[in-house]
Short mmCIF file of C-alpha atoms in Angstrom, two decimals:
data_model
loop_
_atom_site.label_atom_id
_atom_site.label_comp_id
_atom_site.label_asym_id
_atom_site.label_seq_id
_atom_site.Cartn_x
_atom_site.Cartn_y
_atom_site.Cartn_z
CA UNK A 802 5.06 29.28 2.55
CA UNK A 803 7.89 26.84 1.77
CA UNK A 804 7.77 24.69 4.89
CA UNK A 805 7.98 20.87 4.70
CA UNK A 806 4.22 20.65 5.32
CA UNK A 807 3.49 23.08 2.47
CA UNK A 808 5.83 21.19 0.11
CA UNK A 809 4.13 17.89 0.98
CA UNK A 810 0.72 19.37 0.19
CA UNK A 811 1.89 20.58 -3.20
CA UNK A 812 3.29 17.14 -4.06
CA UNK A 813 0.29 15.05 -2.98
CA UNK A 814 -2.60 17.36 -2.09
CA UNK A 815 -5.34 14.71 -1.77
CA UNK A 816 -3.24 12.45 0.44
CA UNK A 817 -2.14 15.39 2.59
CA UNK A 818 -5.78 16.44 3.03
CA UNK A 819 -6.73 12.92 4.08
CA UNK A 820 -3.98 12.78 6.72
CA UNK A 821 -4.83 16.24 8.01
CA UNK A 822 -8.47 15.23 8.40
CA UNK A 823 -7.40 12.15 10.38
CA UNK A 824 -5.21 14.43 12.50
CA UNK A 825 -8.15 16.75 13.16
CA UNK A 826 -10.22 13.78 14.37
CA UNK A 827 -7.37 12.57 16.65
CA UNK A 828 -7.02 9.36 14.61
CA UNK A 829 -3.34 9.64 13.84
CA UNK A 830 -1.43 6.39 13.51
CA UNK A 831 2.00 5.51 14.89
CA UNK A 832 3.34 3.80 11.77
CA UNK A 833 2.83 4.72 8.13
CA UNK A 834 3.93 2.95 4.98
CA UNK A 835 4.18 5.32 2.02
CA UNK A 836 4.29 3.36 -1.22
CA UNK A 837 4.96 4.97 -4.58
CA UNK A 838 7.13 5.25 -7.65
CA UNK A 839 9.76 7.80 -6.58
CA UNK A 840 11.48 7.92 -3.19
CA UNK A 841 12.41 11.62 -3.13
CA UNK A 842 8.85 13.02 -3.41
CA UNK A 843 7.78 10.45 -0.81
CA UNK A 844 10.59 11.61 1.51
CA UNK A 845 9.48 15.22 1.20
CA UNK A 846 5.88 14.23 1.83
CA UNK A 847 6.89 12.21 4.92
CA UNK A 848 8.80 15.22 6.24
CA UNK A 849 5.72 17.39 5.71
CA UNK A 850 3.46 14.93 7.52
CA UNK A 851 5.96 14.81 10.37
CA UNK A 852 5.73 18.58 10.76
CA UNK A 853 1.94 18.36 10.78
CA UNK A 854 1.98 15.55 13.36
CA UNK A 855 4.42 17.46 15.59
CA UNK A 856 2.57 20.78 15.36
CA UNK A 857 1.53 22.06 18.79
CA UNK A 858 -1.42 24.15 17.54
CA UNK A 859 -2.91 22.49 14.43
CA UNK A 860 -5.76 24.20 12.61
CA UNK A 861 -9.34 22.90 13.01
CA UNK A 862 -8.78 21.08 9.69
CA UNK A 863 -5.72 19.30 11.12
CA UNK A 864 -3.07 21.23 9.18
CA UNK A 865 0.20 22.52 10.64
CA UNK A 866 -0.12 26.03 12.10
CA UNK A 867 3.34 27.03 10.74
CA UNK A 868 3.97 29.27 13.77
CA UNK A 869 4.53 27.09 16.84
CA UNK A 870 7.97 26.09 18.14
CA UNK A 871 7.91 22.67 16.46
CA UNK A 872 6.80 24.09 13.11
CA UNK A 873 9.62 26.64 13.29
CA UNK A 874 12.13 23.87 14.00
CA UNK A 875 10.97 21.94 10.93
CA UNK A 876 11.12 25.06 8.78
CA UNK A 877 14.74 25.61 9.89
CA UNK A 878 15.70 21.94 9.49
CA UNK A 879 16.45 21.87 13.23
CA UNK A 880 13.92 19.37 14.59
CA UNK A 881 16.36 17.07 16.40
CA UNK A 882 13.87 14.27 17.22
CA UNK A 883 13.93 13.04 13.61
CA UNK A 884 16.00 9.95 12.77
CA UNK A 885 16.59 8.55 9.29
CA UNK A 886 17.94 5.24 8.06
CA UNK A 887 18.53 4.25 4.44
CA UNK A 888 20.71 1.94 2.32
CA UNK A 889 24.22 3.27 1.85
CA UNK A 890 23.84 3.02 -1.93
CA UNK A 891 21.19 2.14 -4.50
CA UNK A 892 22.38 -1.45 -4.68
CA UNK A 893 23.02 -2.12 -0.97
CA UNK A 894 20.77 -3.35 1.82
CA UNK A 895 19.95 -1.91 5.23
CA UNK A 896 22.18 -3.88 7.58
CA UNK A 897 21.00 -5.31 10.88
CA UNK A 898 23.66 -3.41 12.87
CA UNK A 899 22.35 -0.12 11.45
CA UNK A 900 18.78 -1.12 12.35
CA UNK A 901 19.87 -1.85 15.92
CA UNK A 902 21.46 1.61 16.18
CA UNK A 903 18.26 3.09 14.76
CA UNK A 904 16.13 1.12 17.23
CA UNK A 905 18.28 2.37 20.11
CA UNK A 906 17.81 5.98 19.03
CA UNK A 907 14.05 5.47 18.77
CA UNK A 908 13.87 3.93 22.25
CA UNK A 909 15.32 6.98 24.02
CA UNK A 910 12.93 9.24 25.89
CA UNK A 911 11.25 12.01 23.93
CA UNK A 912 11.24 15.60 25.22
CA UNK A 913 7.85 16.86 26.39
CA UNK A 914 5.81 18.43 23.61
CA UNK A 915 7.69 16.66 20.83
CA UNK A 916 7.17 13.55 18.70
CA UNK A 917 10.10 11.31 17.85
CA UNK A 918 10.09 10.30 14.17
CA UNK A 919 11.84 7.35 12.57
CA UNK A 920 12.10 7.57 8.77
CA UNK A 921 13.06 4.37 6.93
CA UNK A 922 13.94 5.16 3.31
CA UNK A 923 13.61 2.20 0.95
CA UNK A 924 12.27 0.00 3.72
CA UNK A 925 12.16 -2.96 1.34
CA UNK A 926 15.99 -2.98 1.45
CA UNK A 927 15.89 -4.51 4.95
CA UNK A 928 17.03 -8.13 4.75
CA UNK A 929 15.33 -10.78 6.92
CA UNK A 930 17.50 -10.29 10.02
CA UNK A 931 17.25 -6.51 9.86
CA UNK A 932 13.50 -6.62 9.20
CA UNK A 933 12.91 -8.89 12.19
CA UNK A 934 15.01 -6.63 14.41
CA UNK A 935 13.00 -3.60 13.26
CA UNK A 936 9.71 -5.45 13.77
CA UNK A 937 10.39 -5.78 17.50
CA UNK A 938 10.57 -1.98 17.79
CA UNK A 939 7.55 -1.47 15.53
CA UNK A 940 5.36 -3.81 17.60
CA UNK A 941 5.42 -1.73 20.79
CA UNK A 942 6.32 1.91 20.08
CA UNK A 943 6.04 4.46 22.85
CA UNK A 944 3.11 6.91 22.55
CA UNK A 945 5.32 9.78 21.36
CA UNK A 946 6.95 7.82 18.51
CA UNK A 947 5.93 7.70 14.85
CA UNK A 948 7.50 5.55 12.12
CA UNK A 949 7.46 6.58 8.47
CA UNK A 950 8.44 3.86 5.98
CA UNK A 951 9.03 4.56 2.30
CA UNK A 952 9.05 1.88 -0.39
CA UNK A 953 8.75 1.41 -4.12
CA UNK A 954 8.37 -2.35 -3.69
CA UNK A 955 5.92 -3.00 -0.81
CA UNK A 956 5.62 -6.68 -1.73
CA UNK A 957 9.22 -7.20 -0.54
CA UNK A 958 8.42 -6.08 3.00
CA UNK A 959 7.56 -8.60 5.70
CA UNK A 960 3.76 -8.97 5.85
CA UNK A 961 4.00 -8.47 9.62
CA UNK A 962 5.59 -5.06 9.05
CA UNK A 963 3.01 -4.05 6.45
CA UNK A 964 0.13 -5.12 8.68
CA UNK A 965 1.33 -2.82 11.49
CA UNK A 966 1.40 0.25 9.23
CA UNK A 967 -1.27 2.43 7.72
CA UNK A 968 -0.54 2.27 4.00
CA UNK A 969 -0.83 5.31 1.77
CA UNK A 970 -0.17 5.23 -1.97
CA UNK A 971 1.93 8.13 -3.24
CA UNK A 972 2.42 7.59 -6.98
CA UNK A 973 4.39 10.45 -8.53
CA UNK A 974 2.03 10.24 -11.48
CA UNK A 975 -1.39 10.13 -9.80
CA UNK A 976 -3.30 7.16 -11.15
CA UNK A 977 -6.96 7.21 -12.08
CA UNK A 978 -7.99 3.69 -11.13
CA UNK A 979 -11.18 4.12 -13.12
CA UNK A 980 -8.97 4.09 -16.21
CA UNK A 981 -6.51 1.46 -14.96
CA UNK A 982 -9.05 -1.37 -14.56
CA UNK A 983 -12.41 -2.04 -16.24
CA UNK A 984 -15.57 -0.61 -14.71
CA UNK A 985 -16.68 -4.19 -14.03
CA UNK A 986 -13.93 -4.65 -11.44
CA UNK A 987 -15.00 -1.57 -9.47
CA UNK A 988 -18.61 -2.78 -9.61
CA UNK A 989 -17.50 -6.10 -8.09
CA UNK A 990 -15.65 -4.28 -5.29
CA UNK A 991 -18.79 -2.27 -4.57
CA UNK A 992 -20.65 -5.52 -3.81
CA UNK A 993 -18.15 -6.58 -1.14
CA UNK A 994 -19.22 -5.26 2.24
CA UNK A 995 -20.05 -6.65 5.66
CA UNK A 996 -23.48 -8.16 5.90
CA UNK A 997 -23.76 -8.92 2.17
CA UNK A 998 -23.61 -12.68 2.83
CA UNK A 999 -21.74 -15.71 1.53
CA UNK A 1000 -23.68 -15.92 -1.75
CA UNK A 1001 -22.67 -12.37 -2.71
CA UNK A 1002 -19.07 -13.09 -1.65
CA UNK A 1003 -18.75 -16.27 -3.72
CA UNK A 1004 -20.37 -14.69 -6.78
CA UNK A 1005 -17.99 -11.74 -6.53
CA UNK A 1006 -15.07 -14.16 -6.14
CA UNK A 1007 -16.09 -16.02 -9.31
CA UNK A 1008 -16.50 -12.76 -11.23
CA UNK A 1009 -13.01 -11.63 -10.20
CA UNK A 1010 -11.63 -15.01 -11.23
CA UNK A 1011 -13.19 -14.56 -14.68
CA UNK A 1012 -11.51 -11.17 -15.00
CA UNK A 1013 -8.17 -12.76 -14.04
CA UNK A 1014 -8.77 -15.46 -16.68
CA UNK A 1015 -9.23 -12.74 -19.29
CA UNK A 1016 -5.96 -11.20 -18.10
CA UNK A 1017 -4.21 -14.52 -18.72
CA UNK A 1018 -5.58 -14.57 -22.25
CA UNK A 1019 -4.37 -11.00 -22.73
CA UNK A 1020 -0.93 -11.94 -21.37
CA UNK A 1021 -0.73 -14.84 -23.84
CA UNK A 1022 -1.66 -12.53 -26.70
CA UNK A 1023 0.81 -9.83 -25.62
CA UNK A 1024 3.71 -12.30 -25.55
CA UNK A 1025 2.74 -14.34 -28.60
CA UNK A 1026 5.60 -15.07 -31.01
CA UNK A 1027 8.82 -13.14 -30.89
CA UNK A 1028 11.12 -16.16 -31.20
CA UNK A 1029 13.71 -16.40 -33.96
CA UNK A 1030 12.03 -17.90 -37.08
CA UNK A 1031 14.98 -20.20 -37.71
CA UNK A 1032 14.77 -21.48 -34.13
CA UNK A 1033 11.06 -22.16 -34.51
CA UNK A 1034 11.73 -24.00 -37.78
CA UNK A 1035 14.35 -26.17 -36.07
CA UNK A 1036 11.92 -26.87 -33.23
CA UNK A 1037 9.55 -28.61 -35.66
CA UNK A 1038 12.11 -31.40 -35.93
CA UNK A 1039 13.58 -31.23 -32.41
CA UNK A 1040 11.24 -32.19 -29.57
CA UNK A 1041 13.59 -31.02 -26.83
CA UNK A 1042 13.88 -27.61 -28.51
CA UNK A 1043 10.08 -27.43 -28.78
CA UNK A 1044 9.80 -28.11 -25.07
CA UNK A 1045 12.37 -25.42 -24.33
CA UNK A 1046 10.51 -22.84 -26.41
CA UNK A 1047 7.26 -23.84 -24.73
CA UNK A 1048 8.82 -23.38 -21.28
CA UNK A 1049 10.21 -19.97 -22.26
CA UNK A 1050 6.82 -18.91 -23.61
CA UNK A 1051 5.05 -20.00 -20.43
CA UNK A 1052 7.55 -17.99 -18.37
CA UNK A 1053 6.97 -14.90 -20.54
CA UNK A 1054 3.20 -15.28 -20.18
CA UNK A 1055 3.47 -15.68 -16.41
CA UNK A 1056 5.60 -12.55 -16.10
CA UNK A 1057 3.22 -10.54 -18.27
CA UNK A 1058 0.21 -11.84 -16.37
CA UNK A 1059 1.76 -10.89 -13.02
CA UNK A 1060 2.33 -7.37 -14.34
CA UNK A 1061 -1.26 -7.02 -15.56
CA UNK A 1062 -2.71 -8.50 -12.36
CA UNK A 1063 -0.63 -6.09 -10.27
CA UNK A 1064 -2.81 -3.22 -11.55
CA UNK A 1065 -5.89 -4.95 -10.16
CA UNK A 1066 -4.20 -5.63 -6.82
CA UNK A 1067 -3.05 -2.01 -6.57
CA UNK A 1068 -6.61 -0.88 -7.27
CA UNK A 1069 -7.87 -3.30 -4.63
CA UNK A 1070 -5.46 -1.93 -2.03
CA UNK A 1071 -6.38 1.67 -2.85
CA UNK A 1072 -10.12 0.87 -2.68
CA UNK A 1073 -9.92 -0.59 0.81
CA UNK A 1074 -7.54 2.10 2.03
CA UNK A 1075 -10.10 4.68 0.94
CA UNK A 1076 -12.74 2.77 2.91
CA UNK A 1077 -10.43 3.01 5.93
CA UNK A 1078 -10.20 6.78 5.47
CA UNK A 1079 -14.00 7.01 5.32
CA UNK A 1080 -14.31 4.91 8.49
CA UNK A 1081 -11.86 7.30 10.14
CA UNK A 1082 -14.18 10.22 9.48
CA UNK A 1083 -12.66 11.69 6.32
CA UNK A 1084 -15.35 13.58 4.33
CA UNK A 1085 -15.99 12.16 0.86
CA UNK A 1086 -14.96 15.39 -0.84
CA UNK A 1087 -11.46 15.04 0.66
CA UNK A 1088 -10.85 11.44 -0.32
CA UNK A 1089 -7.87 10.88 -2.66
CA UNK A 1090 -9.64 8.58 -5.18
CA UNK A 1091 -12.83 10.35 -6.21
CA UNK A 1092 -13.33 7.90 -9.10
CA UNK A 1093 -14.33 5.21 -6.56
CA UNK A 1094 -17.28 7.12 -5.13
CA UNK A 1095 -19.90 6.19 -7.79
CA UNK A 1096 -19.29 2.49 -7.04
CA UNK A 1097 -19.69 2.63 -3.25
CA UNK A 1098 -22.76 0.64 -2.12
CA UNK A 1099 -25.37 3.05 -0.73
CA UNK A 1100 -26.91 0.41 1.55
CA UNK A 1101 -23.67 -0.86 3.12
CA UNK A 1102 -23.52 -0.53 6.92
CA UNK A 1103 -20.90 1.95 8.17
CA UNK A 1104 -17.54 0.50 9.15
CA UNK A 1105 -15.59 1.21 12.29
CA UNK A 1106 -11.88 2.07 11.84
CA UNK A 1107 -11.00 -1.30 13.38
CA UNK A 1108 -13.20 -3.18 10.89
CA UNK A 1109 -11.73 -1.19 8.01
CA UNK A 1110 -8.24 -2.02 9.26
CA UNK A 1111 -9.19 -5.72 9.37
CA UNK A 1112 -10.37 -5.48 5.75
CA UNK A 1113 -7.03 -3.97 4.75
CA UNK A 1114 -5.33 -6.96 6.34
CA UNK A 1115 -7.47 -9.27 4.18
CA UNK A 1116 -6.11 -7.44 1.13
CA UNK A 1117 -2.55 -8.05 2.33
CA UNK A 1118 -3.37 -11.72 2.98
CA UNK A 1119 -4.73 -12.03 -0.56
CA UNK A 1120 -1.61 -10.49 -2.09
CA UNK A 1121 0.61 -12.78 -0.04
CA UNK A 1122 -1.39 -15.89 -0.98
CA UNK A 1123 -1.30 -15.04 -4.68
CA UNK A 1124 2.47 -14.51 -4.55
CA UNK A 1125 2.75 -17.93 -2.88
CA UNK A 1126 0.99 -19.37 -5.96
CA UNK A 1127 -1.96 -20.75 -4.01
CA UNK A 1128 -4.83 -21.45 -6.48
CA UNK A 1129 -6.53 -18.17 -7.33
CA UNK A 1130 -10.08 -19.43 -6.72
CA UNK A 1131 -9.18 -20.41 -3.15
CA UNK A 1132 -7.40 -17.09 -2.57
CA UNK A 1133 -10.36 -15.06 -3.78
CA UNK A 1134 -12.90 -17.09 -1.77
CA UNK A 1135 -10.81 -16.69 1.40
CA UNK A 1136 -10.65 -12.96 0.71
CA UNK A 1137 -14.31 -12.32 -0.15
CA UNK A 1138 -16.10 -14.44 2.46
CA UNK A 1139 -14.87 -12.58 5.59
CA UNK A 1140 -15.57 -9.25 3.90
CA UNK A 1141 -19.24 -10.16 3.42
CA UNK A 1142 -19.78 -11.94 6.73
CA UNK A 1143 -23.19 -11.34 8.28
CA UNK A 1144 -22.79 -10.07 11.87
CA UNK A 1145 -24.39 -12.30 14.53
CA UNK A 1146 -27.76 -11.22 15.82
CA UNK A 1147 -27.85 -9.52 19.18
CA UNK A 1148 -30.05 -11.21 21.75
#
């Protein structure tokens, strides 16, 4: 079978299985943010998920049946309730007038038995005015509408847009987060769960801060030296030149540190997204990041999908606060404390 749904499964089998399981449990979202390294595989995956979501007779596992009218339309590239918007070139933005046309198309009534899809390719290319115009449509979609946003730079999207989407990571080269970050970081994440208490939260926050401090030391080591020897020799006699070299070195260290820390933040986002999938009823054997399973706390109370969604928002708040250069210790405390809050006793 060479349908869009089948192609999507071949590209990202674990992610496709997770979405199908959510579909089988009637926990399909209305807005998805697919974040990865290559737009074209993400586009094909989004098209495959659209076929699955539109299927009139999905299998018990939530997969597309491949035989119903909607599946046939997708297979023949004839599903007319599918609208796409993208930058006109690699270096251009998505203009507000194009977003308004897109919004108008998405607001029209949807034929019975069909889902209207809005695909936004390179969603991070929306400038502020366009993003705000799109947000109004995203806030109150009709029941038969689904938005699919693709991005390689999710940090450039408005936080209010990201918070209204279910985020799914689609790296073209599947990452093993157990290899990307030290085991210690995953152990810390395993301690963060509702009911653990403020002491656990603050200890975890301090431990993460220590890991970030080690990253800064690594960034300094990675960027050490590299200046022209003659320039460094001149700087010994020229204070202003020394200050300039120092400033350049600090900028290099900051850039390197941000790159190293991004791996931790990506792992953090993937961890809490996997918890959301579990809360939505996805069996452990079908989760996309199997390397996380040994670190899940066995005594943690089960989460509801709403609670898991709230935890994902805390991850987004943390990323936004760090980008705003708020002190890291404050950011991490504000992130960890709500995660470990002890529920009030019932009378």
